Short mmCIF file of C-alpha atoms in Angstrom, two decimals:
data_model
loop_
_atom_site.label_atom_id
_atom_site.label_comp_id
_atom_site.label_asym_id
_atom_site.label_seq_id
_atom_site.Cartn_x
_atom_site.Cartn_y
_atom_site.Cartn_z
CA UNK A 1 71.17 64.32 33.74
CA UNK A 2 70.50 64.59 29.99
CA UNK A 3 71.62 68.21 29.61
CA UNK A 4 72.03 69.62 26.13
CA UNK A 5 73.58 73.07 25.52
CA UNK A 6 73.55 75.37 22.51
CA UNK A 7 75.87 78.23 21.69
CA UNK A 8 75.25 81.01 20.97
CA UNK A 9 71.84 81.62 22.48
CA UNK A 10 71.20 84.42 20.08
CA UNK A 11 73.03 85.83 17.07
CA UNK A 12 72.52 88.78 14.74
CA UNK A 13 74.35 88.75 11.44
CA UNK A 14 74.31 90.57 8.11
CA UNK A 15 72.78 89.07 5.01
CA UNK A 16 75.25 86.99 3.07
CA UNK A 17 77.35 85.94 6.00
CA UNK A 18 77.51 82.46 7.58
CA UNK A 19 76.61 81.54 11.09
CA UNK A 20 77.65 78.44 13.04
CA UNK A 21 75.55 77.06 15.91
CA UNK A 22 76.95 74.45 18.31
CA UNK A 23 74.99 71.76 20.11
CA UNK A 24 76.58 69.79 22.90
CA UNK A 25 75.39 66.88 25.03
CA UNK A 26 77.01 67.59 28.39
CA UNK A 27 76.49 64.44 30.40
CA UNK A 28 75.79 61.62 27.91
CA UNK A 29 76.99 60.42 24.56
CA UNK A 30 74.59 61.28 21.79
CA UNK A 31 74.62 58.80 18.96
CA UNK A 32 72.06 60.91 17.13
CA UNK A 33 71.46 64.64 17.05
CA UNK A 34 68.56 66.50 15.46
CA UNK A 35 68.16 70.04 14.24
CA UNK A 36 64.85 71.82 14.18
CA UNK A 37 63.69 75.33 13.38
CA UNK A 38 60.63 76.95 14.94
CA UNK A 39 58.68 80.00 13.81
CA UNK A 40 56.65 82.00 16.28
CA UNK A 41 53.61 80.19 17.62
CA UNK A 42 54.36 77.14 15.52
CA UNK A 43 55.62 73.66 16.37
CA UNK A 44 59.07 72.34 15.75
CA UNK A 45 60.07 71.52 12.16
CA UNK A 46 62.74 68.89 11.80
CA UNK A 47 65.45 69.93 9.44
CA UNK A 48 67.91 67.05 9.68
CA UNK A 49 69.10 64.08 11.62
CA UNK A 50 72.78 63.36 12.09
CA UNK A 51 74.66 60.37 13.41
CA UNK A 52 78.15 60.66 14.76
CA UNK A 53 80.74 60.20 12.00
CA UNK A 54 78.25 60.07 9.13
CA UNK A 55 76.46 62.45 6.82
CA UNK A 56 73.30 64.15 7.97
CA UNK A 57 69.89 63.08 6.61
CA UNK A 58 67.93 66.12 5.59
CA UNK A 59 64.13 66.39 5.53
CA UNK A 60 62.41 67.12 2.27
CA UNK A 61 62.67 70.77 1.30
CA UNK A 62 65.71 71.55 3.47
CA UNK A 63 68.70 72.72 1.40
CA UNK A 64 71.70 70.65 2.46
CA UNK A 65 74.14 73.10 0.91
CA UNK A 66 72.64 75.95 2.86
CA UNK A 67 72.34 74.26 6.26
CA UNK A 68 75.60 72.38 6.76
CA UNK A 69 75.56 69.86 9.59
CA UNK A 70 78.61 68.27 11.12
CA UNK A 71 78.44 65.63 13.86
CA UNK A 72 82.11 65.37 14.70
CA UNK A 73 81.83 63.56 18.00
CA UNK A 74 79.33 61.92 20.30
CA UNK A 75 78.93 65.14 22.21
CA UNK A 76 79.08 67.83 19.55
CA UNK A 77 77.11 68.72 16.41
CA UNK A 78 77.20 72.00 14.54
CA UNK A 79 74.78 73.69 12.19
CA UNK A 80 76.16 76.27 9.81
CA UNK A 81 73.70 78.56 8.02
CA UNK A 82 75.61 79.61 4.88
CA UNK A 83 74.97 82.85 3.06
CA UNK A 84 72.22 83.69 5.46
CA UNK A 85 69.24 85.83 4.36
CA UNK A 86 66.46 87.51 6.35
CA UNK A 87 64.10 84.58 5.64
CA UNK A 88 66.52 82.28 7.54
CA UNK A 89 65.75 84.26 10.75
CA UNK A 90 64.21 81.79 13.08
CA UNK A 91 64.65 79.86 16.35
CA UNK A 92 66.96 76.89 15.84
CA UNK A 93 66.80 74.09 18.34
CA UNK A 94 68.91 70.96 18.55
CA UNK A 95 68.22 67.79 20.41
CA UNK A 96 70.35 64.83 21.27
CA UNK A 97 69.56 61.16 21.76
CA UNK A 98 71.48 58.23 23.12
CA UNK A 99 70.91 54.92 21.41
CA UNK A 100 67.26 53.94 21.66
CA UNK A 101 66.42 56.76 24.02
CA UNK A 102 64.21 59.81 23.63
CA UNK A 103 65.35 63.26 22.52
CA UNK A 104 66.62 65.90 24.94
CA UNK A 105 66.53 69.44 23.68
CA UNK A 106 68.91 72.37 23.86
CA UNK A 107 67.70 75.83 24.88
CA UNK A 108 67.65 77.09 21.29
CA UNK A 109 69.44 79.75 19.28
CA UNK A 110 67.63 82.83 18.03
CA UNK A 111 69.05 83.92 14.62
CA UNK A 112 68.28 87.30 13.24
CA UNK A 113 69.56 88.10 9.72
CA UNK A 114 69.59 91.79 8.87
CA UNK B 1 45.05 64.88 7.91
CA UNK B 2 47.99 65.43 10.22
CA UNK B 3 49.53 62.42 11.92
CA UNK B 4 49.14 64.09 15.23
CA UNK B 5 46.27 66.48 16.13
CA UNK B 6 46.53 68.80 19.10
CA UNK B 7 44.29 71.72 19.96
CA UNK B 8 46.48 74.87 19.85
CA UNK B 9 44.46 76.68 22.49
CA UNK B 10 45.03 79.07 24.12
CA UNK B 11 43.68 77.41 27.23
CA UNK B 12 43.20 79.66 30.26
CA UNK B 13 42.56 78.24 33.69
CA UNK B 14 42.55 79.60 37.24
CA UNK B 15 45.36 78.67 39.66
CA UNK B 16 44.66 75.33 41.34
CA UNK B 17 42.56 73.93 38.52
CA UNK B 18 43.14 70.51 36.98
CA UNK B 19 44.30 70.85 33.43
CA UNK B 20 43.71 68.24 30.73
CA UNK B 21 45.72 68.34 27.52
CA UNK B 22 45.13 65.90 24.72
CA UNK B 23 46.43 64.64 21.42
CA UNK B 24 45.03 62.20 18.92
CA UNK B 25 47.01 60.36 16.34
CA UNK B 26 46.42 58.26 13.23
CA UNK B 27 49.50 56.01 13.04
CA UNK B 28 48.84 52.84 15.14
CA UNK B 29 52.58 52.02 14.91
CA UNK B 30 53.50 54.71 17.38
CA UNK B 31 54.67 53.13 20.58
CA UNK B 32 56.53 55.75 22.57
CA UNK B 33 54.69 58.87 23.73
CA UNK B 34 56.10 62.00 25.24
CA UNK B 35 54.97 65.36 26.61
CA UNK B 36 57.29 68.35 26.39
CA UNK B 37 56.87 71.73 28.07
CA UNK B 38 58.21 74.73 26.22
CA UNK B 39 58.48 78.19 27.76
CA UNK B 40 58.59 81.14 25.43
CA UNK B 41 61.89 81.48 23.60
CA UNK B 42 63.29 78.27 25.21
CA UNK B 43 63.83 74.72 24.07
CA UNK B 44 61.30 71.99 24.96
CA UNK B 45 61.75 70.22 28.25
CA UNK B 46 60.78 66.56 28.66
CA UNK B 47 58.00 66.11 31.15
CA UNK B 48 56.71 62.63 30.63
CA UNK B 49 57.84 59.60 28.62
CA UNK B 50 55.62 56.52 28.34
CA UNK B 51 55.65 53.27 26.36
CA UNK B 52 52.50 51.78 24.96
CA UNK B 53 49.16 52.06 26.74
CA UNK B 54 48.66 52.90 30.43
CA UNK B 55 49.14 55.67 33.01
CA UNK B 56 52.27 57.24 34.43
CA UNK B 57 52.41 59.66 37.29
CA UNK B 58 55.13 62.10 38.29
CA UNK B 59 54.29 64.60 40.97
CA UNK B 60 51.45 66.76 39.71
CA UNK B 61 51.64 65.34 36.27
CA UNK B 62 49.86 62.22 34.94
CA UNK B 63 50.21 60.92 31.43
CA UNK B 64 47.66 58.54 29.93
CA UNK B 65 47.90 56.57 26.72
CA UNK B 66 44.96 54.80 25.12
CA UNK B 67 46.31 53.08 22.07
CA UNK B 68 42.97 51.54 21.17
CA UNK B 69 41.55 55.04 20.76
CA UNK B 70 44.85 56.54 19.54
CA UNK B 71 44.51 59.20 22.24
CA UNK B 72 46.99 60.54 24.74
CA UNK B 73 46.45 62.89 27.62
CA UNK B 74 48.45 64.92 30.13
CA UNK B 75 46.79 65.99 33.38
CA UNK B 76 48.22 68.66 35.57
CA UNK B 77 46.89 68.86 39.13
CA UNK B 78 46.91 71.97 41.28
CA UNK B 79 48.04 74.06 38.34
CA UNK B 80 50.40 76.99 39.09
CA UNK B 81 51.13 80.18 37.16
CA UNK B 82 54.59 78.70 36.52
CA UNK B 83 52.86 75.94 34.48
CA UNK B 84 51.98 78.61 31.89
CA UNK B 85 53.75 77.38 28.74
CA UNK B 86 53.17 75.55 25.49
CA UNK B 87 52.77 71.78 25.88
CA UNK B 88 53.80 69.57 22.98
CA UNK B 89 52.89 65.98 22.59
CA UNK B 90 55.30 63.79 20.64
CA UNK B 91 55.46 60.19 19.63
CA UNK B 92 57.69 57.84 17.78
CA UNK B 93 57.82 54.32 16.37
CA UNK B 94 59.45 51.36 17.99
CA UNK B 95 61.71 50.52 15.11
CA UNK B 96 62.64 52.40 11.92
CA UNK B 97 62.89 56.15 11.50
CA UNK B 98 65.64 56.31 14.06
CA UNK B 99 64.43 58.23 17.07
CA UNK B 100 62.54 60.65 14.93
CA UNK B 101 59.61 62.32 16.74
CA UNK B 102 56.30 63.37 15.37
CA UNK B 103 55.03 66.43 17.20
CA UNK B 104 51.63 67.91 17.79
CA UNK B 105 51.29 71.59 17.17
CA UNK B 106 51.39 72.37 20.86
CA UNK B 107 48.74 73.71 23.29
CA UNK B 108 49.34 77.06 24.84
CA UNK B 109 48.33 77.05 28.54
CA UNK B 110 47.91 80.06 30.74
CA UNK B 111 47.30 79.58 34.51
CA UNK B 112 45.95 82.76 36.02
CA UNK B 113 46.20 83.96 39.62
#
């Protein structure tokens, strides 16, 4: 149980375009989903926390207009990187949590912005 | 000072060795403690999940929590090359902060044949 999927697993895009990443909890209802980014050989950096049906809470220093998060249902959250630039290239990982439970992570999405 | 300290390694051990991975933390309010394993270019996988002080065993893995010392450990017995990965400790509060986790930096482990 507790399987979380992400799509796509990798994406290459041109600078200035927008990219959408999906995160799904496959076998449980996730009241809360989290979005992280990870640079090579570094730990996970929390970007935002989202609860189903409400606005995401962004961590300090994360631009909410650049990283749009939508948590439309108890099994789906999306992260849209708007007007992507090369410095946005990173490994983006989502996690999902049922009420009071720990976080289960997706396999990650590698974004490369040319 | 970081809230959670973890030696980044790399730690290299021969196959079959007992591996000890550790984290220290400063916030005594942490109550839930987790160990995640992360292979290169993959998402973290939950290995162990413990509440408060004590030991928990699952196969070759044992997690220990010593809240009085603010110190947690993960032991891997009979280590295998497939255990080569980065191990992240994580912890969270009982209430408040949602289910937000505070991570260590991760320890890179290499088990050699």
